[in-house]
Amino acid sequence: MTATVLQSRTTSGTLGVWGGTKDDQEGYIDYSNGATNLKSPRDIDMVAHDMRWMECPPTLMKNGYELVKIPTTVTAEQLLNGNTPEGKEYIQDVYFKECEKIIQEVSHGAGVIIPTSFRIRQESEQQKKLGEASSRYSPRPVAHLDRDTTTAITVLRETVGVERADELLSKYKHWAQVNVWRPIGAKATKWPLCFMNHDRIPDWDFATHTGRIYSRNDPRVADRGEKVYDCVAKLDSRYDYHYVSNLAPEECLVFCSFDSDPKLAVPHSAFWDHNTPEDAPIRRSIEVRSLVFF
């Protein structure tokens, strides 16, 4: 089902995509010394459609992403405290349960939901070079998917063990990594999240539409689990770009950062909105990742 627009509510912006490698080989980064064969990400100018004004807005189960208005009982201070041991434990105990309920509602009854990790991002200097360790908690300005089938199976096995993972994969043919993304403390006016809708790309797949960046000495393993490579979105003229204007803390975006059905796997990224007010607040957000079996 293709999302359609009721009124022409758009903004113009800039988004980073795969820029290729210097030697035409698979990309790599060594986080210990910064060695890489990557070219700089390619910045593209695009027009993003506001999901608030769509006649048929995208849904998780039809398009891979959805806007929902479900507030949290966790305060901004408690969320921002998530980088401390005590704060991390509180988020895993309280906020993870809220995210499970959100996914249950949006998916209309998923069979199994396993929260695995979370990330708090606070706006800082935007990094132009993929792989700078200092960018790990800032909005990531390059369109990507969190995982593909290979790396999703890796995190599944790390989380539940090989035997349980094999049981789940045998029982459920459709599964995904579903992210719940929420701004903290203020509306996400600056560096909003953009989804690259590929409803008009019937042959879209990880192998054809992403570039791989293999990691060495990756400091992010502690936050997100082992991942041999990252998947960065390649440009295709058939993409449509969707975002939500002024996403509020009582709202959240629920989306498939990996899906065993490629049509539901959504490339996404923070993007620079050319119409961002000069006094827009600093963007802060929390993102919880869960493995979900349908």
PDB file of C-alpha atoms in Angstrom:
ATOM      1  CA  MET A   1       0.000   0.000   0.000  1.00  0.00           C
ATOM      2  CA  THR A   2       1.429   3.338  -1.047  1.00  0.00           C
ATOM      3  CA  ALA A   3       1.107   6.289   1.319  1.00  0.00           C
ATOM      4  CA  THR A   4      -0.702   9.175  -0.382  1.00  0.00           C
ATOM      5  CA  VAL A   5      -0.747  12.880   0.355  1.00  0.00           C
ATOM      6  CA  LEU A   6      -3.939  14.784   1.182  1.00  0.00           C
ATOM      7  CA  GLN A   7      -2.432  18.258   1.027  1.00  0.00           C
ATOM      8  CA  SER A   8       0.906  19.443  -0.269  1.00  0.00           C
ATOM      9  CA  ARG A   9       2.717  19.739   3.051  1.00  0.00           C
ATOM     10  CA  THR A  10       6.406  19.353   2.358  1.00  0.00           C
ATOM     11  CA  THR A  11       9.785  20.687   3.334  1.00  0.00           C
ATOM     12  CA  SER A  12      13.110  20.708   1.538  1.00  0.00           C
ATOM     13  CA  GLY A  13      16.214  19.286   3.105  1.00  0.00           C
ATOM     14  CA  THR A  14      19.582  17.584   2.793  1.00  0.00           C
ATOM     15  CA  LEU A  15      20.216  13.914   3.475  1.00  0.00           C
ATOM     16  CA  GLY A  16      23.391  11.818   3.397  1.00  0.00           C
ATOM     17  CA  VAL A  17      23.567   8.523   1.479  1.00  0.00           C
ATOM     18  CA  TRP A  18      26.221   6.025   0.405  1.00  0.00           C
ATOM     19  CA  GLY A  19      29.160   7.768  -1.260  1.00  0.00           C
ATOM     20  CA  GLY A  20      31.127   4.705  -2.352  1.00  0.00           C
ATOM     21  CA  THR A  21      34.690   3.628  -1.647  1.00  0.00           C
ATOM     22  CA  LYS A  22      38.047   4.824  -2.933  1.00  0.00           C
ATOM     23  CA  ASP A  23      39.039   1.380  -4.220  1.00  0.00           C
ATOM     24  CA  ASP A  24      35.619   0.059  -5.335  1.00  0.00           C
ATOM     25  CA  GLN A  25      35.844  -2.660  -2.673  1.00  0.00           C
ATOM     26  CA  GLU A  26      33.573  -3.238   0.319  1.00  0.00           C
ATOM     27  CA  GLY A  27      33.787  -0.355   2.768  1.00  0.00           C
ATOM     28  CA  TYR A  28      35.652  -0.602   6.063  1.00  0.00           C
ATOM     29  CA  ILE A  29      36.513   1.514   9.086  1.00  0.00           C
ATOM     30  CA  ASP A  30      39.092   0.793  11.764  1.00  0.00           C
ATOM     31  CA  TYR A  31      37.792   2.673  14.796  1.00  0.00           C
ATOM     32  CA  SER A  32      41.125   2.434  16.596  1.00  0.00           C
ATOM     33  CA  ASN A  33      43.014   4.619  14.128  1.00  0.00           C
ATOM     34  CA  GLY A  34      40.404   6.008  11.718  1.00  0.00           C
ATOM     35  CA  ALA A  35      41.704   4.069   8.712  1.00  0.00           C
ATOM     36  CA  THR A  36      39.012   3.732   6.033  1.00  0.00           C
ATOM     37  CA  ASN A  37      38.519   3.352   2.303  1.00  0.00           C
ATOM     38  CA  LEU A  38      35.222   5.242   2.365  1.00  0.00           C
ATOM     39  CA  LYS A  39      34.496   8.292   0.315  1.00  0.00           C
ATOM     40  CA  SER A  40      32.528  11.012   2.076  1.00  0.00           C
ATOM     41  CA  PRO A  41      28.774  10.384   2.209  1.00  0.00           C
ATOM     42  CA  ARG A  42      26.902  11.856  -0.728  1.00  0.00           C
ATOM     43  CA  ASP A  43      24.685  14.761   0.315  1.00  0.00           C
ATOM     44  CA  ILE A  44      21.445  14.952  -1.647  1.00  0.00           C
ATOM     45  CA  ASP A  45      18.800  17.652  -1.748  1.00  0.00           C
ATOM     46  CA  MET A  46      15.313  16.241  -1.455  1.00  0.00           C
ATOM     47  CA  VAL A  47      11.693  17.111  -0.718  1.00  0.00           C
ATOM     48  CA  ALA A  48      10.181  15.395   2.324  1.00  0.00           C
ATOM     49  CA  HIS A  49       6.427  14.889   2.729  1.00  0.00           C
ATOM     50  CA  ASP A  50       4.919  15.441   6.157  1.00  0.00           C
ATOM     51  CA  MET A  51       3.203  12.270   7.366  1.00  0.00           C
ATOM     52  CA  ARG A  52       0.760  14.331   9.443  1.00  0.00           C
ATOM     53  CA  TRP A  53      -1.022  15.437   6.274  1.00  0.00           C
ATOM     54  CA  MET A  54      -1.219  12.187   4.333  1.00  0.00           C
ATOM     55  CA  GLU A  55      -4.578  10.805   3.310  1.00  0.00           C
ATOM     56  CA  CYS A  56      -3.238   7.267   3.804  1.00  0.00           C
ATOM     57  CA  PRO A  57      -0.367   7.665   6.268  1.00  0.00           C
ATOM     58  CA  PRO A  58       2.240   4.909   6.439  1.00  0.00           C
ATOM     59  CA  THR A  59       1.657   2.050   8.870  1.00  0.00           C
ATOM     60  CA  LEU A  60       4.107  -0.370  10.418  1.00  0.00           C
ATOM     61  CA  MET A  61       2.546  -3.494   8.940  1.00  0.00           C
ATOM     62  CA  LYS A  62       2.041  -2.095   5.424  1.00  0.00           C
ATOM     63  CA  ASN A  63       4.948   0.307   4.926  1.00  0.00           C
ATOM     64  CA  GLY A  64       7.348  -0.476   7.768  1.00  0.00           C
ATOM     65  CA  TYR A  65       6.890   2.724   9.799  1.00  0.00           C
ATOM     66  CA  GLU A  66       4.174   4.625  11.625  1.00  0.00           C
ATOM     67  CA  LEU A  67       3.521   7.727  13.708  1.00  0.00           C
ATOM     68  CA  VAL A  68       1.699   7.074  16.987  1.00  0.00           C
ATOM     69  CA  LYS A  69       0.608   9.290  19.845  1.00  0.00           C
ATOM     70  CA  ILE A  70       1.327   7.302  22.986  1.00  0.00           C
ATOM     71  CA  PRO A  71       2.947   9.243  25.845  1.00  0.00           C
ATOM     72  CA  THR A  72       5.463   7.836  28.290  1.00  0.00           C
ATOM     73  CA  THR A  73       5.344   7.913  32.081  1.00  0.00           C
ATOM     74  CA  VAL A  74       9.130   8.275  32.194  1.00  0.00           C
ATOM     75  CA  THR A  75      10.325  11.853  32.646  1.00  0.00           C
ATOM     76  CA  ALA A  76      12.831  13.609  30.415  1.00  0.00           C
ATOM     77  CA  GLU A  77      15.331  13.614  33.268  1.00  0.00           C
ATOM     78  CA  GLN A  78      14.939   9.866  33.757  1.00  0.00           C
ATOM     79  CA  LEU A  79      15.414   9.217  30.045  1.00  0.00           C
ATOM     80  CA  LEU A  80      18.498  11.421  29.814  1.00  0.00           C
ATOM     81  CA  ASN A  81      19.902   9.625  32.852  1.00  0.00           C
ATOM     82  CA  GLY A  82      20.022   6.452  30.780  1.00  0.00           C
ATOM     83  CA  ASN A  83      23.760   6.717  30.216  1.00  0.00           C
ATOM     84  CA  THR A  84      24.368   6.002  33.923  1.00  0.00           C
ATOM     85  CA  PRO A  85      24.163   2.459  35.362  1.00  0.00           C
ATOM     86  CA  GLU A  86      21.145   3.359  37.528  1.00  0.00           C
ATOM     87  CA  GLY A  87      19.396   5.170  34.692  1.00  0.00           C
ATOM     88  CA  LYS A  88      20.044   2.326  32.271  1.00  0.00           C
ATOM     89  CA  GLU A  89      18.490  -0.158  34.679  1.00  0.00           C
ATOM     90  CA  TYR A  90      15.411   2.045  35.109  1.00  0.00           C
ATOM     91  CA  ILE A  91      14.889   2.406  31.365  1.00  0.00           C
ATOM     92  CA  GLN A  92      15.255  -1.328  30.842  1.00  0.00           C
ATOM     93  CA  ASP A  93      12.800  -2.040  33.666  1.00  0.00           C
ATOM     94  CA  VAL A  94      10.157   0.615  32.967  1.00  0.00           C
ATOM     95  CA  TYR A  95      10.512   2.148  29.508  1.00  0.00           C
ATOM     96  CA  PHE A  96      11.183  -1.156  27.746  1.00  0.00           C
ATOM     97  CA  LYS A  97       7.794  -2.413  28.962  1.00  0.00           C
ATOM     98  CA  GLU A  98       6.123   0.694  27.546  1.00  0.00           C
ATOM     99  CA  CYS A  99       7.791   0.092  24.191  1.00  0.00           C
ATOM    100  CA  GLU A 100       6.611  -3.522  24.194  1.00  0.00           C
ATOM    101  CA  LYS A 101       3.025  -2.312  24.644  1.00  0.00           C
ATOM    102  CA  ILE A 102       3.433   0.231  21.849  1.00  0.00           C
ATOM    103  CA  ILE A 103       4.694  -2.437  19.454  1.00  0.00           C
ATOM    104  CA  GLN A 104       1.882  -4.789  20.478  1.00  0.00           C
ATOM    105  CA  GLU A 105      -0.665  -2.101  19.665  1.00  0.00           C
ATOM    106  CA  VAL A 106       0.865  -0.955  16.397  1.00  0.00           C
ATOM    107  CA  SER A 107       1.512  -4.502  15.138  1.00  0.00           C
ATOM    108  CA  HIS A 108      -1.982  -5.664  16.151  1.00  0.00           C
ATOM    109  CA  GLY A 109      -0.604  -8.422  18.342  1.00  0.00           C
ATOM    110  CA  ALA A 110       2.959  -9.529  17.627  1.00  0.00           C
ATOM    111  CA  GLY A 111       3.759 -13.046  18.818  1.00  0.00           C
ATOM    112  CA  VAL A 112       7.045 -12.313  20.602  1.00  0.00           C
ATOM    113  CA  ILE A 113       8.689  -8.976  21.482  1.00  0.00           C
ATOM    114  CA  ILE A 114      12.226  -8.915  22.883  1.00  0.00           C
ATOM    115  CA  PRO A 115      13.700  -5.474  23.685  1.00  0.00           C
ATOM    116  CA  THR A 116      17.453  -5.657  23.143  1.00  0.00           C
ATOM    117  CA  SER A 117      19.035  -2.228  23.510  1.00  0.00           C
ATOM    118  CA  PHE A 118      18.502   1.509  23.519  1.00  0.00           C
ATOM    119  CA  ARG A 119      20.385   4.617  22.497  1.00  0.00           C
ATOM    120  CA  ILE A 120      20.115   8.183  23.699  1.00  0.00           C
ATOM    121  CA  ARG A 121      21.145  10.796  21.163  1.00  0.00           C
ATOM    122  CA  GLN A 122      21.896  14.409  21.903  1.00  0.00           C
ATOM    123  CA  GLU A 123      22.653  16.858  19.148  1.00  0.00           C
ATOM    124  CA  SER A 124      26.284  17.819  18.831  1.00  0.00           C
ATOM    125  CA  GLU A 125      28.557  18.701  15.945  1.00  0.00           C
ATOM    126  CA  GLN A 126      27.306  16.842  12.877  1.00  0.00           C
ATOM    127  CA  GLN A 127      29.917  14.377  11.722  1.00  0.00           C
ATOM    128  CA  LYS A 128      30.686  14.215   8.016  1.00  0.00           C
ATOM    129  CA  LYS A 129      32.966  11.209   8.393  1.00  0.00           C
ATOM    130  CA  LEU A 130      31.368   7.860   9.124  1.00  0.00           C
ATOM    131  CA  GLY A 131      33.106   6.119  11.947  1.00  0.00           C
ATOM    132  CA  GLU A 132      34.010   8.960  14.274  1.00  0.00           C
ATOM    133  CA  ALA A 133      33.477   7.458  17.708  1.00  0.00           C
ATOM    134  CA  SER A 134      32.360  10.825  19.079  1.00  0.00           C
ATOM    135  CA  SER A 135      29.267  10.726  16.851  1.00  0.00           C
ATOM    136  CA  ARG A 136      27.809   7.629  18.499  1.00  0.00           C
ATOM    137  CA  TYR A 137      25.308   9.613  20.601  1.00  0.00           C
ATOM    138  CA  SER A 138      24.543  12.392  18.093  1.00  0.00           C
ATOM    139  CA  PRO A 139      21.952  12.305  15.290  1.00  0.00           C
ATOM    140  CA  ARG A 140      23.380  10.240  12.461  1.00  0.00           C
ATOM    141  CA  PRO A 141      23.134  12.198   9.192  1.00  0.00           C
ATOM    142  CA  VAL A 142      23.622   9.233   6.827  1.00  0.00           C
ATOM    143  CA  ALA A 143      20.673   7.079   5.736  1.00  0.00           C
ATOM    144  CA  HIS A 144      21.043   3.487   6.855  1.00  0.00           C
ATOM    145  CA  LEU A 145      19.350   0.314   8.025  1.00  0.00           C
ATOM    146  CA  ASP A 146      20.340  -0.987  11.426  1.00  0.00           C
ATOM    147  CA  ARG A 147      20.705  -4.588  10.247  1.00  0.00           C
ATOM    148  CA  ASP A 148      20.150  -7.033   7.409  1.00  0.00           C
ATOM    149  CA  THR A 149      19.334 -10.741   7.727  1.00  0.00           C
ATOM    150  CA  THR A 150      22.882 -11.812   8.590  1.00  0.00           C
ATOM    151  CA  THR A 151      23.506  -9.199  11.266  1.00  0.00           C
ATOM    152  CA  ALA A 152      19.964  -9.502  12.650  1.00  0.00           C
ATOM    153  CA  ILE A 153      20.492 -13.224  13.249  1.00  0.00           C
ATOM    154  CA  THR A 154      23.728 -12.333  15.043  1.00  0.00           C
ATOM    155  CA  VAL A 155      22.003 -10.056  17.550  1.00  0.00           C
ATOM    156  CA  LEU A 156      19.147 -12.548  17.976  1.00  0.00           C
ATOM    157  CA  ARG A 157      21.588 -15.307  18.915  1.00  0.00           C
ATOM    158  CA  GLU A 158      23.510 -12.973  21.219  1.00  0.00           C
ATOM    159  CA  THR A 159      20.279 -12.029  22.984  1.00  0.00           C
ATOM    160  CA  VAL A 160      18.490 -15.367  23.459  1.00  0.00           C
ATOM    161  CA  GLY A 161      21.117 -17.995  22.646  1.00  0.00           C
ATOM    162  CA  VAL A 162      21.509 -20.178  19.567  1.00  0.00           C
ATOM    163  CA  GLU A 163      18.943 -22.824  20.565  1.00  0.00           C
ATOM    164  CA  ARG A 164      16.163 -20.336  21.353  1.00  0.00           C
ATOM    165  CA  ALA A 165      17.018 -18.307  18.249  1.00  0.00           C
ATOM    166  CA  ASP A 166      16.666 -21.368  16.043  1.00  0.00           C
ATOM    167  CA  GLU A 167      13.311 -22.167  17.680  1.00  0.00           C
ATOM    168  CA  LEU A 168      11.995 -18.669  16.980  1.00  0.00           C
ATOM    169  CA  LEU A 169      13.236 -18.654  13.386  1.00  0.00           C
ATOM    170  CA  SER A 170      11.627 -22.039  12.817  1.00  0.00           C
ATOM    171  CA  LYS A 171       8.286 -21.004  14.307  1.00  0.00           C
ATOM    172  CA  TYR A 172       8.012 -17.486  12.869  1.00  0.00           C
ATOM    173  CA  LYS A 173       8.724 -16.807   9.201  1.00  0.00           C
ATOM    174  CA  HIS A 174       8.202 -13.050   9.562  1.00  0.00           C
ATOM    175  CA  TRP A 175      10.352 -11.154  12.032  1.00  0.00           C
ATOM    176  CA  ALA A 176      11.942  -7.747  12.359  1.00  0.00           C
ATOM    177  CA  GLN A 177      13.940  -5.354  14.463  1.00  0.00           C
ATOM    178  CA  VAL A 178      11.448  -2.664  15.422  1.00  0.00           C
ATOM    179  CA  ASN A 179      12.627   0.675  16.783  1.00  0.00           C
ATOM    180  CA  VAL A 180      10.588   3.050  18.931  1.00  0.00           C
ATOM    181  CA  TRP A 181      11.990   6.571  18.511  1.00  0.00           C
ATOM    182  CA  ARG A 182      10.873   9.398  20.785  1.00  0.00           C
ATOM    183  CA  PRO A 183      12.098  12.992  21.291  1.00  0.00           C
ATOM    184  CA  ILE A 184      13.062  13.941  24.827  1.00  0.00           C
ATOM    185  CA  GLY A 185      11.923  17.136  26.529  1.00  0.00           C
ATOM    186  CA  ALA A 186      11.044  19.163  23.423  1.00  0.00           C
ATOM    187  CA  LYS A 187       9.712  18.742  19.901  1.00  0.00           C
ATOM    188  CA  ALA A 188      12.120  17.303  17.333  1.00  0.00           C
ATOM    189  CA  THR A 189      12.189  20.349  15.074  1.00  0.00           C
ATOM    190  CA  LYS A 190      15.930  20.266  14.418  1.00  0.00           C
ATOM    191  CA  TRP A 191      17.410  17.265  12.597  1.00  0.00           C
ATOM    192  CA  PRO A 192      14.073  15.380  12.299  1.00  0.00           C
ATOM    193  CA  LEU A 193      14.015  11.719  11.336  1.00  0.00           C
ATOM    194  CA  CYS A 194      13.431  10.914   7.661  1.00  0.00           C
ATOM    195  CA  PHE A 195      12.174   7.634   6.189  1.00  0.00           C
ATOM    196  CA  MET A 196      13.118   6.599   2.648  1.00  0.00           C
ATOM    197  CA  ASN A 197       9.914   5.048   1.340  1.00  0.00           C
ATOM    198  CA  HIS A 198      10.548   2.440  -1.362  1.00  0.00           C
ATOM    199  CA  ASP A 199       6.985   1.487  -2.258  1.00  0.00           C
ATOM    200  CA  ARG A 200       7.849   2.502  -5.846  1.00  0.00           C
ATOM    201  CA  ILE A 201      10.897   0.188  -5.906  1.00  0.00           C
ATOM    202  CA  PRO A 202       9.414  -3.325  -6.238  1.00  0.00           C
ATOM    203  CA  ASP A 203      12.853  -4.943  -6.500  1.00  0.00           C
ATOM    204  CA  TRP A 204      14.265  -3.219  -3.383  1.00  0.00           C
ATOM    205  CA  ASP A 205      16.578  -5.456  -1.369  1.00  0.00           C
ATOM    206  CA  PHE A 206      19.484  -5.124   1.042  1.00  0.00           C
ATOM    207  CA  ALA A 207      21.948  -6.527  -1.506  1.00  0.00           C
ATOM    208  CA  THR A 208      21.048  -4.037  -4.233  1.00  0.00           C
ATOM    209  CA  HIS A 209      20.228  -0.881  -2.284  1.00  0.00           C
ATOM    210  CA  THR A 210      22.765  -0.745   0.555  1.00  0.00           C
ATOM    211  CA  GLY A 211      26.527  -0.486   0.779  1.00  0.00           C
ATOM    212  CA  ARG A 212      28.375  -2.412   3.468  1.00  0.00           C
ATOM    213  CA  ILE A 213      30.873  -0.894   5.868  1.00  0.00           C
ATOM    214  CA  TYR A 214      32.855  -3.521   7.762  1.00  0.00           C
ATOM    215  CA  SER A 215      33.925  -2.546  11.267  1.00  0.00           C
ATOM    216  CA  ARG A 216      37.198  -3.114  13.076  1.00  0.00           C
ATOM    217  CA  ASN A 217      37.665  -2.341  16.781  1.00  0.00           C
ATOM    218  CA  ASP A 218      34.134  -0.937  16.914  1.00  0.00           C
ATOM    219  CA  PRO A 219      33.381   0.811  20.257  1.00  0.00           C
ATOM    220  CA  ARG A 220      29.631   0.616  19.615  1.00  0.00           C
ATOM    221  CA  VAL A 221      29.484  -3.126  20.309  1.00  0.00           C
ATOM    222  CA  ALA A 222      28.737  -2.458  23.983  1.00  0.00           C
ATOM    223  CA  ASP A 223      25.625  -0.464  23.019  1.00  0.00           C
ATOM    224  CA  ARG A 224      24.160  -2.377  20.103  1.00  0.00           C
ATOM    225  CA  GLY A 225      25.766  -5.831  20.146  1.00  0.00           C
ATOM    226  CA  GLU A 226      28.115  -7.407  17.628  1.00  0.00           C
ATOM    227  CA  LYS A 227      27.625  -6.321  14.027  1.00  0.00           C
ATOM    228  CA  VAL A 228      30.161  -7.238  11.359  1.00  0.00           C
ATOM    229  CA  TYR A 229      29.099  -4.454   9.020  1.00  0.00           C
ATOM    230  CA  ASP A 230      26.764  -1.470   8.710  1.00  0.00           C
ATOM    231  CA  CYS A 231      24.251  -1.061   5.886  1.00  0.00           C
ATOM    232  CA  VAL A 232      24.186   2.420   4.312  1.00  0.00           C
ATOM    233  CA  ALA A 233      21.450   3.359   1.847  1.00  0.00           C
ATOM    234  CA  LYS A 234      22.345   3.829  -1.815  1.00  0.00           C
ATOM    235  CA  LEU A 235      20.561   6.493  -3.823  1.00  0.00           C
ATOM    236  CA  ASP A 236      17.635   5.531  -6.063  1.00  0.00           C
ATOM    237  CA  SER A 237      15.521   8.139  -7.856  1.00  0.00           C
ATOM    238  CA  ARG A 238      12.367   6.184  -7.006  1.00  0.00           C
ATOM    239  CA  TYR A 239      12.576   6.844  -3.271  1.00  0.00           C
ATOM    240  CA  ASP A 240       9.975   9.072  -1.631  1.00  0.00           C
ATOM    241  CA  TYR A 241      10.968  10.890   1.545  1.00  0.00           C
ATOM    242  CA  HIS A 242       8.683  11.105   4.576  1.00  0.00           C
ATOM    243  CA  TYR A 243       9.042  12.828   7.941  1.00  0.00           C
ATOM    244  CA  VAL A 244       6.914  14.188  10.790  1.00  0.00           C
ATOM    245  CA  SER A 245       6.954  17.902  11.521  1.00  0.00           C
ATOM    246  CA  ASN A 246       7.479  18.934  15.144  1.00  0.00           C
ATOM    247  CA  LEU A 247       7.371  15.431  16.591  1.00  0.00           C
ATOM    248  CA  ALA A 248       6.417  15.858  20.256  1.00  0.00           C
ATOM    249  CA  PRO A 249       7.633  13.911  23.322  1.00  0.00           C
ATOM    250  CA  GLU A 250       4.166  12.393  23.729  1.00  0.00           C
ATOM    251  CA  GLU A 251       4.485  10.953  20.217  1.00  0.00           C
ATOM    252  CA  CYS A 252       6.836   8.362  18.806  1.00  0.00           C
ATOM    253  CA  LEU A 253       7.865   6.822  15.512  1.00  0.00           C
ATOM    254  CA  VAL A 254       7.734   3.034  15.268  1.00  0.00           C
ATOM    255  CA  PHE A 255       9.642   1.500  12.360  1.00  0.00           C
ATOM    256  CA  CYS A 256      11.368  -1.609  11.045  1.00  0.00           C
ATOM    257  CA  SER A 257      15.115  -1.035  10.980  1.00  0.00           C
ATOM    258  CA  PHE A 258      15.363  -4.620   9.714  1.00  0.00           C
ATOM    259  CA  ASP A 259      12.629  -6.877   8.396  1.00  0.00           C
ATOM    260  CA  SER A 260      12.719 -10.384   6.980  1.00  0.00           C
ATOM    261  CA  ASP A 261      10.319  -9.005   4.362  1.00  0.00           C
ATOM    262  CA  PRO A 262      12.500  -6.437   2.545  1.00  0.00           C
ATOM    263  CA  LYS A 263       9.541  -4.285   1.517  1.00  0.00           C
ATOM    264  CA  LEU A 264       9.065  -3.355   5.196  1.00  0.00           C
ATOM    265  CA  ALA A 265      12.726  -2.600   5.983  1.00  0.00           C
ATOM    266  CA  VAL A 266      13.094   1.184   6.028  1.00  0.00           C
ATOM    267  CA  PRO A 267      16.257   3.208   5.397  1.00  0.00           C
ATOM    268  CA  HIS A 268      16.212   6.174   7.751  1.00  0.00           C
ATOM    269  CA  SER A 269      18.305   9.060   8.997  1.00  0.00           C
ATOM    270  CA  ALA A 270      18.272  12.433  10.623  1.00  0.00           C
ATOM    271  CA  PHE A 271      18.185  15.087   7.897  1.00  0.00           C
ATOM    272  CA  TRP A 272      18.760  18.813   7.767  1.00  0.00           C
ATOM    273  CA  ASP A 273      15.441  20.618   7.224  1.00  0.00           C
ATOM    274  CA  HIS A 274      16.101  23.827   5.272  1.00  0.00           C
ATOM    275  CA  ASN A 275      13.130  25.412   7.055  1.00  0.00           C
ATOM    276  CA  THR A 276      14.454  24.785  10.564  1.00  0.00           C
ATOM    277  CA  PRO A 277      13.784  27.846  12.778  1.00  0.00           C
ATOM    278  CA  GLU A 278      16.921  29.561  14.036  1.00  0.00           C
ATOM    279  CA  ASP A 279      15.723  29.170  17.619  1.00  0.00           C
ATOM    280  CA  ALA A 280      14.875  25.460  17.288  1.00  0.00           C
ATOM    281  CA  PRO A 281      15.789  23.553  20.472  1.00  0.00           C
ATOM    282  CA  ILE A 282      18.620  21.051  20.593  1.00  0.00           C
ATOM    283  CA  ARG A 283      17.370  17.646  19.509  1.00  0.00           C
ATOM    284  CA  ARG A 284      17.447  14.899  22.102  1.00  0.00           C
ATOM    285  CA  SER A 285      15.911  11.469  21.583  1.00  0.00           C
ATOM    286  CA  ILE A 286      15.732   7.905  22.825  1.00  0.00           C
ATOM    287  CA  GLU A 287      15.481   4.892  20.559  1.00  0.00           C
ATOM    288  CA  VAL A 288      14.643   1.403  21.810  1.00  0.00           C
ATOM    289  CA  ARG A 289      15.296  -1.589  19.574  1.00  0.00           C
ATOM    290  CA  SER A 290      13.317  -4.819  19.873  1.00  0.00           C
ATOM    291  CA  LEU A 291      13.329  -8.115  18.022  1.00  0.00           C
ATOM    292  CA  VAL A 292       9.743  -8.835  17.044  1.00  0.00           C
ATOM    293  CA  PHE A 293       8.192 -12.035  15.697  1.00  0.00           C
ATOM    294  CA  PHE A 294       4.846 -11.844  13.911  1.00  0.00           C
TER     295      PHE A 294
END
